[in-house]
Amino acid sequence: MSKEILLTEEGLKNLESELENLKTVKRKEVAEKIKVALSFGDLSENSEYDEAKNEQAIMESRIAEIEGILKNVKIIDEHELSTEIIHVGSKVKVHDKEYDGTFEYRIVGSNESNPMEGKISDESPVGAGLLGHKVGDVLNIKTPSGVCKYEIVEISK
């Protein structure tokens, strides 16, 4: 049995859009590159052909990966989210006790995480450490760079 994959509505739309682009636009582009490279003749010394075939393999792998995700997806209904405790889909404001800074995170499924946008995976040390806690809780979360001491300031949808 495959693992259930959690996504927000936005994450689902982004994946579906990427899949559509790969199937309609990218496939044609790569097929054209292969066609042009074949016109150069001798395949044994044709780096353009090798590159195009490599690009095709990577693209087809990503298409298969997205299709696999979409078969096992569970959408997080943001309207049903509670602001009492932290769970996947929650927006969380935490105060870092050590650095005296406040950070805002959104807890998302691992396929949707993007730390640069403040979206952290429910499987990451910080994401997993925050799950199930309430406003006012002070946590020591073990991360690869050491232990972080966070106070949960706010939970929202």
C-alpha angles and dihedrals in degrees: 000000000000123000116259110248118214119215137166119231088258092051091050092050091049092051093046090049092049091049092050091050093049093049098044108028108020096044090056092046093051093044088053091050090052091048092051092046091051089056089063089071126217106069094196091073099027109117092173089060092047091049093049092049090049091050089049092052092050092047094048089048091054091048090053091046093052092046089052091050092049091052091057101034125134115192117223107229101219091195090064094050117118121219091207097081135016118257138150107305095031123128108221131193113201133182114222104220095197098050096027092230134130121227133185121213136177113213109223139163115279094256091059101043119125112165092192088064093043093255109134127185122250085229096055118099093252095040093048091044093055096048115110096014131121139221110287095028114132113210137189105210119190112223132171089262094050139278118327120203111211133177114203107234103172142001120200140160 
